[in-house]
Tab-separated table of C-alpha atoms in Angstrom:
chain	number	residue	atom	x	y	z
A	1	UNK	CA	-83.029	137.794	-162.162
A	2	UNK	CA	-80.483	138.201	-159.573
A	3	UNK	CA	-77.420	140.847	-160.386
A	4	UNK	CA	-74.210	140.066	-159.899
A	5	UNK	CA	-71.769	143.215	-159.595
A	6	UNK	CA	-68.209	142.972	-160.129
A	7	UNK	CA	-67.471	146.001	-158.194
A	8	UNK	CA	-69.684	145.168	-154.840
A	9	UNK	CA	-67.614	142.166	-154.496
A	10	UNK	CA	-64.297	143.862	-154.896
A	11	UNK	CA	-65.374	146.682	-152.409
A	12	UNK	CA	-66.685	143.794	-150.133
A	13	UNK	CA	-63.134	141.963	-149.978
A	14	UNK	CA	-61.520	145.267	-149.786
A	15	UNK	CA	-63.221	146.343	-146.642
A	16	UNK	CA	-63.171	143.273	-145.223
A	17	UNK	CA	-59.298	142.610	-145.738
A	18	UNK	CA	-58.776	146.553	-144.539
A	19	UNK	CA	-61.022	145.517	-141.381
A	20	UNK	CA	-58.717	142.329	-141.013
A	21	UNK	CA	-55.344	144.519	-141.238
A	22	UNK	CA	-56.853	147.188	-138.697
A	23	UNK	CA	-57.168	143.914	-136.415
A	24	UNK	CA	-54.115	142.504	-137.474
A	25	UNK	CA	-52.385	146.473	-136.445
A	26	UNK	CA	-53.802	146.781	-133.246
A	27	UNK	CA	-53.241	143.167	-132.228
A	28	UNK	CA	-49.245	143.580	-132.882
A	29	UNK	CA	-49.269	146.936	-130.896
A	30	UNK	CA	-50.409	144.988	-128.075
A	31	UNK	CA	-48.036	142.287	-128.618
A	32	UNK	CA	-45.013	144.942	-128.862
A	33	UNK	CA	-46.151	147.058	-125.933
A	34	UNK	CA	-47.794	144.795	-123.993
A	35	UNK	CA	-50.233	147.337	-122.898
A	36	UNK	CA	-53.893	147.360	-123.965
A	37	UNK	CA	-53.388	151.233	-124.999
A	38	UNK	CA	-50.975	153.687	-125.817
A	39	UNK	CA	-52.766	156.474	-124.300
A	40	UNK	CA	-55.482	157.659	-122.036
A	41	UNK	CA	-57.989	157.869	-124.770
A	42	UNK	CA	-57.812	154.061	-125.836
A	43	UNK	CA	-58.581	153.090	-121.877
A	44	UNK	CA	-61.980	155.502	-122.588
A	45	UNK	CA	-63.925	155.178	-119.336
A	46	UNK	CA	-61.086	153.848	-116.885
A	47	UNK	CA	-58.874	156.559	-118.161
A	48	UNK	CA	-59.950	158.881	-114.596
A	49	UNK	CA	-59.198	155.900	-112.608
A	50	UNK	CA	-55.942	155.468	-114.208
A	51	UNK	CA	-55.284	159.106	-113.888
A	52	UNK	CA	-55.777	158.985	-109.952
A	53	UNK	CA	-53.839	155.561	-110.002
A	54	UNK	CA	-50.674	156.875	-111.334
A	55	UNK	CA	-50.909	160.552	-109.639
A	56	UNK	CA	-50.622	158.278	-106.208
A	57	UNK	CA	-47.415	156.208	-107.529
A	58	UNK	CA	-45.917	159.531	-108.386
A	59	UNK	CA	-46.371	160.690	-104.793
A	60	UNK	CA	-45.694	157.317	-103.259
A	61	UNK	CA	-42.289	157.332	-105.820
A	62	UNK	CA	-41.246	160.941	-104.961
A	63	UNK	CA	-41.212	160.351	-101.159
A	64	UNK	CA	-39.212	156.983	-101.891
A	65	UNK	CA	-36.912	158.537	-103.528
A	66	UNK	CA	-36.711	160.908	-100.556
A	67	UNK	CA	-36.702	158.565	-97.996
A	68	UNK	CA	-33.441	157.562	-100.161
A	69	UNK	CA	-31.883	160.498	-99.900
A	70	UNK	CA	-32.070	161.146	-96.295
A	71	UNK	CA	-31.511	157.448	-95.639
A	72	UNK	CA	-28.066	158.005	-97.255
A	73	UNK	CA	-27.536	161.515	-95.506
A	74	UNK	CA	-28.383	159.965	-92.029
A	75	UNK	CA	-25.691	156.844	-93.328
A	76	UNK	CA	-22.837	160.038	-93.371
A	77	UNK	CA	-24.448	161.773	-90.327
A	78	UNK	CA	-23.941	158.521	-88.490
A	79	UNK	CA	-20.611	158.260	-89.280
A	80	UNK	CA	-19.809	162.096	-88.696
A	81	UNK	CA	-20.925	161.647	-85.019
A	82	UNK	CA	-18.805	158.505	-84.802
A	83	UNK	CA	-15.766	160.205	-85.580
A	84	UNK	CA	-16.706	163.257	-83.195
A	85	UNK	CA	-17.151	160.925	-80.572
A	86	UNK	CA	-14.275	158.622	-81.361
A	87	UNK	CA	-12.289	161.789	-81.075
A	88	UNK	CA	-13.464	162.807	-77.567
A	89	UNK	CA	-12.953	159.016	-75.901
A	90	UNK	CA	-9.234	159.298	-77.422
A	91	UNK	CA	-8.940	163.378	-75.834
A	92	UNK	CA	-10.241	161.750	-72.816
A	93	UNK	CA	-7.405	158.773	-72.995
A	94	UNK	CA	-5.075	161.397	-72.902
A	95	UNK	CA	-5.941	163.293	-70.294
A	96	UNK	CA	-6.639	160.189	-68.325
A	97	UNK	CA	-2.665	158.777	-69.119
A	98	UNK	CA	-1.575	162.127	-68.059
A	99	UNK	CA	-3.078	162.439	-64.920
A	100	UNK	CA	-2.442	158.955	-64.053
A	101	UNK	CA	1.460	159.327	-64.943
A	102	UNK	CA	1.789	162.750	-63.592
A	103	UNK	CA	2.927	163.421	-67.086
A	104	UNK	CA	2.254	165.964	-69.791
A	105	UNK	CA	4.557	165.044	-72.328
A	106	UNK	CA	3.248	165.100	-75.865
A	107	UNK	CA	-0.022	165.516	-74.291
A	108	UNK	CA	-0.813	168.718	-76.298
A	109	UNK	CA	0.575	167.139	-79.617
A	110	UNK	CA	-1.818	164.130	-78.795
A	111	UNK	CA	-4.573	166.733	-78.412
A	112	UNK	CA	-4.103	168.679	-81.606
A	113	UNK	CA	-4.416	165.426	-83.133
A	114	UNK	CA	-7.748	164.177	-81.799
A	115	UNK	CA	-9.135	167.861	-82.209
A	116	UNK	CA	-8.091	167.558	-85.916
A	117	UNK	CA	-10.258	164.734	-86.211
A	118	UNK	CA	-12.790	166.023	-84.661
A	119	UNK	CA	-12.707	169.171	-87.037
A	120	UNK	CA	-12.883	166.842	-89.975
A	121	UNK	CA	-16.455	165.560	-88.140
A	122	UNK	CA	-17.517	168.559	-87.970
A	123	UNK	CA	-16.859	169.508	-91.477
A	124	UNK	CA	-17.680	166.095	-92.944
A	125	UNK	CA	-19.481	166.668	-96.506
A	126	UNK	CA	-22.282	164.746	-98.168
A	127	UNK	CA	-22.786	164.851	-101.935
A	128	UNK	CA	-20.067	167.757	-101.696
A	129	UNK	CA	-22.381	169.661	-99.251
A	130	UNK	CA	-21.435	170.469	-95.606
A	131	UNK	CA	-23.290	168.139	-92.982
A	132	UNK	CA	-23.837	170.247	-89.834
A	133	UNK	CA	-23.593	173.974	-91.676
A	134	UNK	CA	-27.041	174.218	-91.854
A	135	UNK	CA	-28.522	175.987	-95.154
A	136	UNK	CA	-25.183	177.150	-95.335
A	137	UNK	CA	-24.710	174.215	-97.352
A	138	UNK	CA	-21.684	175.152	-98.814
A	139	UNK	CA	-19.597	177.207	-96.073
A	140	UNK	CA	-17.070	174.943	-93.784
A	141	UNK	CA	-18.799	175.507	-90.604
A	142	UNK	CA	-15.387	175.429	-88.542
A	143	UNK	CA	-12.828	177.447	-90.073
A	144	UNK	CA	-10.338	177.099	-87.065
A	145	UNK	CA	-7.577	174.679	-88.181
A	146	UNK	CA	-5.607	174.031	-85.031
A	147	UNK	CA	-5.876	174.570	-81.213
A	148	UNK	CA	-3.917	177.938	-81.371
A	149	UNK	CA	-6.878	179.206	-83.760
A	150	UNK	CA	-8.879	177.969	-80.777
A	151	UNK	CA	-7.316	179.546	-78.337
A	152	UNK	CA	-7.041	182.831	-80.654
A	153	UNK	CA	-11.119	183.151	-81.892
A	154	UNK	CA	-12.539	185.912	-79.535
A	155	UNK	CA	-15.148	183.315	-77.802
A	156	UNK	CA	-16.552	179.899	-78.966
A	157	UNK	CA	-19.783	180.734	-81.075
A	158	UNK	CA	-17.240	182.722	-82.826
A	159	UNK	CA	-15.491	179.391	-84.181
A	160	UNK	CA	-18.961	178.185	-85.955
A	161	UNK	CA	-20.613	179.760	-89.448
A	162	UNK	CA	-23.276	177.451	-89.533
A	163	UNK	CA	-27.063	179.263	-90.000
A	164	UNK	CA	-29.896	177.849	-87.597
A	165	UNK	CA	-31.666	176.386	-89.918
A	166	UNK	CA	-31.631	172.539	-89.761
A	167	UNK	CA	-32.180	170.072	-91.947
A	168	UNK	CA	-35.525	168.680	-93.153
A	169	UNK	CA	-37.063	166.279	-95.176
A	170	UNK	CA	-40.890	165.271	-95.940
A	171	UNK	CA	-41.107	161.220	-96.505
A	172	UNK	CA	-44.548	160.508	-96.472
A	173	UNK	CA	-47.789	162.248	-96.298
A	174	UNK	CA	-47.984	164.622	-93.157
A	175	UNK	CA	-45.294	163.190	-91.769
A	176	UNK	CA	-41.881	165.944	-91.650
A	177	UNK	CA	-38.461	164.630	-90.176
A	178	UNK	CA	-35.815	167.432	-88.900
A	179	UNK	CA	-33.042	164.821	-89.268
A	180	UNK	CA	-29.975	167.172	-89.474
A	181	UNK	CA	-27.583	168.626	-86.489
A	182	UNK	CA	-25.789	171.912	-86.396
A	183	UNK	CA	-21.984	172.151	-85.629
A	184	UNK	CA	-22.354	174.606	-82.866
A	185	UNK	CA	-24.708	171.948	-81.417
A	186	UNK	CA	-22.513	168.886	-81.735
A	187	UNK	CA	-19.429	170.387	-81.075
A	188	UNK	CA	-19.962	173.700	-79.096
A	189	UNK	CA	-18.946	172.014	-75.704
A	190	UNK	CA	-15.899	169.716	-76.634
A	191	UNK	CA	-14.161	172.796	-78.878
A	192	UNK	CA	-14.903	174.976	-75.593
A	193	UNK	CA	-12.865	172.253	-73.417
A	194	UNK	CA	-10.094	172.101	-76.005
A	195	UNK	CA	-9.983	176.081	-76.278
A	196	UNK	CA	-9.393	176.127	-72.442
A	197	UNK	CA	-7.104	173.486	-72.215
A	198	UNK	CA	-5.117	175.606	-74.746
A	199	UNK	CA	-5.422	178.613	-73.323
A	200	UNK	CA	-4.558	177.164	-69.910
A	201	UNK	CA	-1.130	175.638	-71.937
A	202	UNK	CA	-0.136	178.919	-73.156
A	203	UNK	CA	-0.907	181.081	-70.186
A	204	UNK	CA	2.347	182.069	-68.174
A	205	UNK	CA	1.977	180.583	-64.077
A	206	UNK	CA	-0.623	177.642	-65.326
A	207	UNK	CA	1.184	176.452	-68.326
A	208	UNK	CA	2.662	174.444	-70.141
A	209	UNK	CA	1.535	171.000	-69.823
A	210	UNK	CA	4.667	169.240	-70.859
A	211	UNK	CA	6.619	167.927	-68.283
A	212	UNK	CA	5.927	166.750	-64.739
A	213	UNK	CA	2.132	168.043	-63.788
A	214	UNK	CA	1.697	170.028	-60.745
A	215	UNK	CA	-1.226	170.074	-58.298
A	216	UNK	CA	-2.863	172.383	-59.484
A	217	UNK	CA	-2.178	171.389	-63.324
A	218	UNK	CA	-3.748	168.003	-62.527
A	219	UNK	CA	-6.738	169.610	-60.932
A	220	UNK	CA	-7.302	171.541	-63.988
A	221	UNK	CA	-7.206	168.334	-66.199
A	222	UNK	CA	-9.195	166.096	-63.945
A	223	UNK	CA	-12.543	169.015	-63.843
A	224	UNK	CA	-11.248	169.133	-67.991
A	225	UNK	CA	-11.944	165.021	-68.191
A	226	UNK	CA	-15.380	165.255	-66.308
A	227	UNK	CA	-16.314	168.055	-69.183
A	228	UNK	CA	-15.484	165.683	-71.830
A	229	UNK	CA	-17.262	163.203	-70.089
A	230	UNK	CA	-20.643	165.345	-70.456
A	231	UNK	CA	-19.657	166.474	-74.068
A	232	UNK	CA	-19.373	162.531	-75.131
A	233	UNK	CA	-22.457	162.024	-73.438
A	234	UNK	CA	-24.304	164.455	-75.642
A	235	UNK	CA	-22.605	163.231	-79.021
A	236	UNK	CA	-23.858	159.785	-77.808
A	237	UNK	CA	-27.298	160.875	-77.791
A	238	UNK	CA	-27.537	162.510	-81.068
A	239	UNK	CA	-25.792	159.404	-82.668
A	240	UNK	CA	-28.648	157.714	-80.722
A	241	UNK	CA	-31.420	159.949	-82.302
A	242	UNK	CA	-29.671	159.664	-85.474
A	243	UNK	CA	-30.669	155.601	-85.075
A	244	UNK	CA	-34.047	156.455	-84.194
A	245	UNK	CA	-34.755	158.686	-87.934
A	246	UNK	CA	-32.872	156.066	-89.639
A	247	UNK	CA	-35.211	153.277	-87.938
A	248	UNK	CA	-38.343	155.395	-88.767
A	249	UNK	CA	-37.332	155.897	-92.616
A	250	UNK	CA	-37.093	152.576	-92.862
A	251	UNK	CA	-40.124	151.939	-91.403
A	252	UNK	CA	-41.726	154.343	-93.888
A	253	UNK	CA	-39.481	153.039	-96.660
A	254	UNK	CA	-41.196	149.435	-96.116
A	255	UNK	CA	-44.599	151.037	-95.908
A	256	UNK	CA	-44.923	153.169	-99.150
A	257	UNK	CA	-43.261	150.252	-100.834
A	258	UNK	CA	-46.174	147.949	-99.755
A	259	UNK	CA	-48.344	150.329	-101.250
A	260	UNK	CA	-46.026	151.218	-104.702
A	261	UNK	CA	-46.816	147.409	-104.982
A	262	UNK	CA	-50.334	147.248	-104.483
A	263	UNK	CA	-50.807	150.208	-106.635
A	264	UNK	CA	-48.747	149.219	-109.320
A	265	UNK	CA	-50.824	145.644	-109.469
A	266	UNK	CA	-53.937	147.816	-109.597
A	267	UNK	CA	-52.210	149.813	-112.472
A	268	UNK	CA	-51.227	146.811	-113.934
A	269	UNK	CA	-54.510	145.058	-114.053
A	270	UNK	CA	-55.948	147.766	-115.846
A	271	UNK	CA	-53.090	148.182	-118.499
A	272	UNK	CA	-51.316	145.275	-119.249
A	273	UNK	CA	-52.813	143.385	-122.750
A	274	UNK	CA	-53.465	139.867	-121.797
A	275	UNK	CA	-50.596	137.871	-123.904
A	276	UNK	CA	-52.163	135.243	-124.701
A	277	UNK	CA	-54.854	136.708	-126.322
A	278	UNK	CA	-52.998	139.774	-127.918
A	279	UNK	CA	-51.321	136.994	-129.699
A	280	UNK	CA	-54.099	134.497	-131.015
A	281	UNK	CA	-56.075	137.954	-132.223
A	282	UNK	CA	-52.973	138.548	-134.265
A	283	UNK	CA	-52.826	135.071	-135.501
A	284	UNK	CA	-56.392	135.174	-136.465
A	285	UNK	CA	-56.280	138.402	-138.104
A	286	UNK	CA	-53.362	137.363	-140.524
A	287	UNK	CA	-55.346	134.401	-141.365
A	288	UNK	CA	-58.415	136.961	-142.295
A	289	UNK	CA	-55.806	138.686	-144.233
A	290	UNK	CA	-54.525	136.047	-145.958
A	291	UNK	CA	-57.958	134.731	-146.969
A	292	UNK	CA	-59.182	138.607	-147.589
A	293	UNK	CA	-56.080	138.780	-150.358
A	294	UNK	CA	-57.449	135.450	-151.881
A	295	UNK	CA	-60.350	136.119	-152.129
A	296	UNK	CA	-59.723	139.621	-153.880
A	297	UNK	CA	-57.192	137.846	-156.007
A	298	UNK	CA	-59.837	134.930	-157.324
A	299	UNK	CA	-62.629	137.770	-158.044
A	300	UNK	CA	-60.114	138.931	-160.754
A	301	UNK	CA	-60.925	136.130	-162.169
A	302	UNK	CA	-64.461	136.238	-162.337
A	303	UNK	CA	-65.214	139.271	-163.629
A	304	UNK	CA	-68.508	139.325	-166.066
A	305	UNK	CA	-65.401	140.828	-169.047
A	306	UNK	CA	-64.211	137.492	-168.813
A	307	UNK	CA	-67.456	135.187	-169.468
A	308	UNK	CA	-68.563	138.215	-172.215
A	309	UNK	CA	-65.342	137.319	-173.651
């Protein structure tokens, strides 16, 4: 004779309908993360090749995000230099319509203007930190606010407080950019023209230069324009060199996001549940549910008490 327990068929349906919600659990996890796993441990043996996968979009995402930065800083630097050498063509204007008109009237005025403008270059900030000061992030590498303070400053090194130490940056593996300028660099020569033009205004037998220019006053501008020439020059070519690192983060900006990409499909691949089947699992584990519960439900009512009954 055959033996029929009442409690082996219970603990049957039970472990089958606690199998079915286990399913049912891990099926909606996928469906709600839409990752296979929520951890390391549930990728078991590709978990070390995940590991190395996301340790290189961490670098490749850190020197993006650098490559942002100094993008942005070279965007300011750009427009720094501009202003510098905006300033020097108009200083140049001037000395140009006074030597051509035999004129110094407001010549100095016109002057203290283009030299405050230049100052401002000079001191341009970036995210509230000085552009050309170096390390010396937050010290106003040109303290001298007007021609006279020019003219006053023992010698011209004397008008700078930037360090030497320029700026930086490291956007991609092995590869370092120095992409930052130093005041007494960019404006060393043109604050050493202005200084002597000053000087040469306020010195009794050469000065001033505000009326009709003498001889040897228009001498003294003309070698003054062919310095500002050269100074110009120079901001030119760091603008110029400032295209170059911009051109070259770029070109390491496209790069590493090439490979972000390709990395993050790799990533991907391994991680990401496949929908359509994270779904139907879940469908088919309700419907093991559902059938478990029945099942459990009829066995109440087929218990041997109720035929001894």
């Amino acid at each position: 004779m055959t033996r029929v327990a009442t409690f082996g068929n219970y603990q049957s349906a039970l472990l089958e309908l606690m199998s079915a919600q286990s399913r049912a659990a891990e099926a909606q996890e996928r469906v709600s993360t839409q990752k296979n796993a929520t951890d390391l441990t549930g990728f078991g043996r590709q978990s070390e090749t995940l590991t190395a996968l996301k340790g290189a979009q961490s670098r490749i995402q850190g020197f993006l995000d650098t490559s942002e930065a100094v993008s942005a800083r070279l965007t300011t630097q750009d427009l720094a230099l501009g202003q510098i050498n905006d300033s020097i063509s108009g200083a140049r204007e001037s000395l140009g319509n006074a030597i051509a008109t035999d004129s110094g009237a407001a010549l100095m005025q016109d002057l203290e203007g283009r030299f405050q403008a230049m100052r401002g270059g000079l001191n341009m900030r970036h995210l509230g930190s000085y552009l050309f000061a170096g390390a010396s992030t937050f010290t106003q590498p040109v303290a001298a606010d007007s021609m006279a303070a020019l003219a006053a400053a023992p010698d011209v090194p004397s008008l700078f407080s930037n360090d030497t130490l320029k700026t930086a940056s490291r956007v991609a593996e092995g590869t370092t950019l120095e992409t930052g300028f130093l005041a007494n660099e960019v404006g060393s020569d043109v604050l050493s023209i202005l200084r002597d033009i000053q000087t040469f205004h306020t010195t009794p037998g050469s000065g001033p230069l505000d009326g009709r220019l003498t001889a040897p006053q228009k001498a003294f501008l003309t070698t003054q324009l062919g310095r500002l020439a050269a100074a110009g020059a120079e901001v030119v070519n760091k603008m110029a060199g400032t295209g170059t690192f911009a051109n070259q983060v770029e070109s390491l900006t496209r790069s590493q996001e090439a490979q972000k990409t390709a990395l993050d499909g790799l990533v991907a691949g391994r991680t990401d549940a496949d929908m359509a089947k994270a779904i139907t699992d879940l469908q088919l584990s309700q419907v093991a549910i559902q059938a478990s519960a029945q099942v459990i439900s009829q066995l109440r009512q087929v218990s041997l008490l109720n035929y001894l009954n």
